[in-house]
CSV table of C-alpha atoms in Angstrom, one decimal:
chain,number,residue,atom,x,y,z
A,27,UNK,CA,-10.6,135.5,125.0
A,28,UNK,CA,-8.3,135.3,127.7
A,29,UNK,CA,-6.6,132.6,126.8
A,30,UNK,CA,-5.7,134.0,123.0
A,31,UNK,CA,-4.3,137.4,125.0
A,32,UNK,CA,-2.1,135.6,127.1
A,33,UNK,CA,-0.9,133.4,124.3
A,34,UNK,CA,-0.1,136.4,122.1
A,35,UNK,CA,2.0,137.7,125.4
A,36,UNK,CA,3.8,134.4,125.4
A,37,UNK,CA,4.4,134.6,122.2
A,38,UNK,CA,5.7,138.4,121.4
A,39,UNK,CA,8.8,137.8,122.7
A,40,UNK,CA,9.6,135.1,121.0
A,41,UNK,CA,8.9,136.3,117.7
A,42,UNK,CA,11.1,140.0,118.5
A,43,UNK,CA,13.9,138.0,119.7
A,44,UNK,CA,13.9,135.9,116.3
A,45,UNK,CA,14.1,139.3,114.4
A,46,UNK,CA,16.9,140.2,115.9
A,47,UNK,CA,20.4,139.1,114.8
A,48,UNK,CA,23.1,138.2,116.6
A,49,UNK,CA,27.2,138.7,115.7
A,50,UNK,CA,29.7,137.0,117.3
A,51,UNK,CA,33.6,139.3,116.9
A,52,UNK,CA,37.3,137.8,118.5
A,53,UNK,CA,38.3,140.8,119.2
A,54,UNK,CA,41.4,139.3,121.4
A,55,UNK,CA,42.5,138.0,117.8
A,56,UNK,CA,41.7,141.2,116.1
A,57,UNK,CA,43.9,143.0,118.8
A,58,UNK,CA,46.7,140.7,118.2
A,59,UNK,CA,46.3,141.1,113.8
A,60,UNK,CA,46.8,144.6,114.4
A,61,UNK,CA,50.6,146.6,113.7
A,62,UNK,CA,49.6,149.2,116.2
A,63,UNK,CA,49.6,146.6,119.3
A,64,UNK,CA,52.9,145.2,118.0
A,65,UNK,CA,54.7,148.6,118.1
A,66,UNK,CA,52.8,149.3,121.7
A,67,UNK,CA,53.8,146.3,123.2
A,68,UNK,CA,57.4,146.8,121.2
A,69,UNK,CA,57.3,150.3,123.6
A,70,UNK,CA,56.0,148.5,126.9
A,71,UNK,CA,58.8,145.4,126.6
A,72,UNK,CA,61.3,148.3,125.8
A,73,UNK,CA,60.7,150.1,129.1
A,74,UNK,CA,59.9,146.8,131.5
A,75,UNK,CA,63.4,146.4,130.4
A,76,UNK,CA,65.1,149.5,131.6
A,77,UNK,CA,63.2,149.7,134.8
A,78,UNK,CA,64.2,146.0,135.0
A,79,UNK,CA,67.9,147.2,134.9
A,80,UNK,CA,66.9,149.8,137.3
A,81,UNK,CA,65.6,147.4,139.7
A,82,UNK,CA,68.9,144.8,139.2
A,83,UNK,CA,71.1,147.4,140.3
A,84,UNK,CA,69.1,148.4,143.4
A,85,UNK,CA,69.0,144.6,144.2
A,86,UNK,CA,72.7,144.2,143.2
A,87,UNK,CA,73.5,147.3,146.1
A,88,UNK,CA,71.4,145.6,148.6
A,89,UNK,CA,73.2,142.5,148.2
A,90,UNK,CA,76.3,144.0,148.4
A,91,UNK,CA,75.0,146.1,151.8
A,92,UNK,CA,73.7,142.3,153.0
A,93,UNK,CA,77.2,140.7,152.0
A,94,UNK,CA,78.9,143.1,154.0
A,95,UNK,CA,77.0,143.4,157.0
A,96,UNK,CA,77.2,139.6,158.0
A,97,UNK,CA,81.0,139.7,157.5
A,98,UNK,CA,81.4,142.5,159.7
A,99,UNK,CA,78.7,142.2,162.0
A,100,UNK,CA,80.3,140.3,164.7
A,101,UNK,CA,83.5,143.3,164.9
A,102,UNK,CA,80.3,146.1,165.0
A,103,UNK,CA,79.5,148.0,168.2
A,104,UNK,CA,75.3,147.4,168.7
A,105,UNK,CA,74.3,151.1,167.2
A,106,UNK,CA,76.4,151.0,164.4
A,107,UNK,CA,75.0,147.4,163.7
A,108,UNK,CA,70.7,148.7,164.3
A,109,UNK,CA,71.8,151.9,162.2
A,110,UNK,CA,73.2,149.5,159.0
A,111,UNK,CA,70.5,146.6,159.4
A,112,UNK,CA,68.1,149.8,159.2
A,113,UNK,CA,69.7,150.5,156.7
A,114,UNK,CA,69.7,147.0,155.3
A,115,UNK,CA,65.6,147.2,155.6
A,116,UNK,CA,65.3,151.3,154.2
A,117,UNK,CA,66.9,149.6,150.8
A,118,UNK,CA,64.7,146.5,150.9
A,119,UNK,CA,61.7,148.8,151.2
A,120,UNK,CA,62.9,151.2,148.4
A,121,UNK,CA,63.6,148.5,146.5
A,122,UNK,CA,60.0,147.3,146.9
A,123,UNK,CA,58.1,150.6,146.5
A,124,UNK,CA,60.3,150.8,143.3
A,125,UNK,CA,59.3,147.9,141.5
A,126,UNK,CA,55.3,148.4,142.7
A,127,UNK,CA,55.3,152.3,141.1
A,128,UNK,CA,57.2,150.9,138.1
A,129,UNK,CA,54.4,148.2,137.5
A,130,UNK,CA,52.1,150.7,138.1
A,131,UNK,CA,54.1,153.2,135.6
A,132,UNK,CA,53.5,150.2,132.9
A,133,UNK,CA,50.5,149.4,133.3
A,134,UNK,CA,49.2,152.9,133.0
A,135,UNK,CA,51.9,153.3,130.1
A,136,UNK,CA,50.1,150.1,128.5
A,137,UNK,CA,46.6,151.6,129.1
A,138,UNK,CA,47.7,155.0,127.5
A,139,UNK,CA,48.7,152.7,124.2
A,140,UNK,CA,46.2,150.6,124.1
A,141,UNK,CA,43.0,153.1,124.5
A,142,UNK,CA,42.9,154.5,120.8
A,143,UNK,CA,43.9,151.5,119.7
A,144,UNK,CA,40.4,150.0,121.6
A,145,UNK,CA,38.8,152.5,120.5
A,146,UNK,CA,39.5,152.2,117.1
A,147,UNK,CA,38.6,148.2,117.2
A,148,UNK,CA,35.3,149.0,118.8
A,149,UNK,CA,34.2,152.1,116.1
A,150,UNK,CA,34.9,149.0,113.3
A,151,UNK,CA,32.8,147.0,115.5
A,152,UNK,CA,30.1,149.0,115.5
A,153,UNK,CA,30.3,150.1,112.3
A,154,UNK,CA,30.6,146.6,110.4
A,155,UNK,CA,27.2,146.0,113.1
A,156,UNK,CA,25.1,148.4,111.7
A,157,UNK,CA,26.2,147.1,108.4
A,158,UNK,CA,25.1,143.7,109.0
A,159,UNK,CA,21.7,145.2,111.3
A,160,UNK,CA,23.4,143.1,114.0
A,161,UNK,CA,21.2,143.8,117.3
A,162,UNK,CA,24.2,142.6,119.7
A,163,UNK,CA,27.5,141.7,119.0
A,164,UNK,CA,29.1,139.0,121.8
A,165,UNK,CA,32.7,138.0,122.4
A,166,UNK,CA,33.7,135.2,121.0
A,167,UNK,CA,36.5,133.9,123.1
A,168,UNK,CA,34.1,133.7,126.3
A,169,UNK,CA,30.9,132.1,124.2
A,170,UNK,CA,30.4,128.6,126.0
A,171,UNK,CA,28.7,127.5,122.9
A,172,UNK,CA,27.7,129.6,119.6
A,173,UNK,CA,24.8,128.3,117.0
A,174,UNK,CA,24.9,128.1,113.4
A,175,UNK,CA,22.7,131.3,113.3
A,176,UNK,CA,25.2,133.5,114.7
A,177,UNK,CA,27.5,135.5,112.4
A,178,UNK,CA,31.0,135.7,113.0
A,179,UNK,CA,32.4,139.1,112.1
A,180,UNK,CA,35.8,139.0,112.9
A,181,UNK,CA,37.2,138.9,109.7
A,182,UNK,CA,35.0,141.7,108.1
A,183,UNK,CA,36.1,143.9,111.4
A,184,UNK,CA,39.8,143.3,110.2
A,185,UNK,CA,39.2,143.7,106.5
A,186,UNK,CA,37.5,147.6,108.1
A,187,UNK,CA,40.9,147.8,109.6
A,188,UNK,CA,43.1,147.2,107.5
A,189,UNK,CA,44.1,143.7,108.7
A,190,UNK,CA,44.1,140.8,106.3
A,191,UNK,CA,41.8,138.4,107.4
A,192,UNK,CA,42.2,134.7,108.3
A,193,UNK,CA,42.9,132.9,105.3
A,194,UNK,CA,39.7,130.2,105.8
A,195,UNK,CA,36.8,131.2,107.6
A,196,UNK,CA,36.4,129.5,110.9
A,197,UNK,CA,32.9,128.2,112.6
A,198,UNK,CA,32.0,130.6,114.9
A,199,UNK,CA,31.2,127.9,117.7
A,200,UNK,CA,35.1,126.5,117.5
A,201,UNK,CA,36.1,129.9,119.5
């Protein structure tokens, strides 16, 4: 009697995990299919470039301060030379908190884009899930290997969004 209840223990698990179905999405190639990324990383190259310009003309004045300095530097009295090579170093560190904030200006810039658009990918996710009666749904692009079993629902996803799907279906396990 024991024997049979520890053998319908062993065995439970096994026969609730082969109810259950597993989805496989690519949502990095969903996310790239989609017109709303495009125009949001049309927005984030458009303002890396004017803080780029920003940043060349800072460099540009610093060079200039630099160039200057090590002409003169020999014909300067030793104040006048610690004020200007402070002066040299105040730029260099402007220059530098400059280009940190406007990273961090982008990357928040790129967040604030890309959230709805997340969202939005994840909703069809879950949606085109409970459709299928998918119990999880895994990523794709980070699956070491995928079985035959698993469904790939990256096209159906796309087709919920609007997105025309790849034009031949893919194995799942090639991802």
């Amino acid at each position: 009697m024991r024997k049979i209840l520890m053998a319908l223990l062993l065995a439970l698990p096994l026969t609730v995990l082969a109810q259950q179905k597993i989805a496989v999405v690519n949502t990095q190639e969903i996310m790239t299919s989609l017109p709303e990324v495009k125009a949001a990383e049309d927005k984030i190259q458009e303002l890396a470039k004017k803080y780029n310009v920003e940043i060349q003309s800072m460099q540009d004045a610093y060079k200039a301060k630099v160039e200057a300095f090590v002409k003169e530097r020999e014909q300067l009295l030793e104040a006048i030379r610690a004020s200007r090579q402070q002066e040299i170093q105040g730029l260099e560190e402007r220059i530098q908190a400059s280009y940190q904030a406007m990273q961090e200006q982008l990357q928040k810039e790129q967040q604030k884009l890309l959230a709805p658009i997340q969202t939005k990918v994840a909703a069809a996710i879950k949606k085109i899930a409970d459709a299928d009666a998918c119990t999880y749904v895994l990523e794709a692009g980070v699956m070491l290997h995928v079985g035959k079993d698993a469904v790939d629902i990256t096209d159906k996803v796309k087709v919920d969004l609007g997105v025309k799907p790849t034009a031949a279906a893919k194995p799942a396990a090639g991802r």
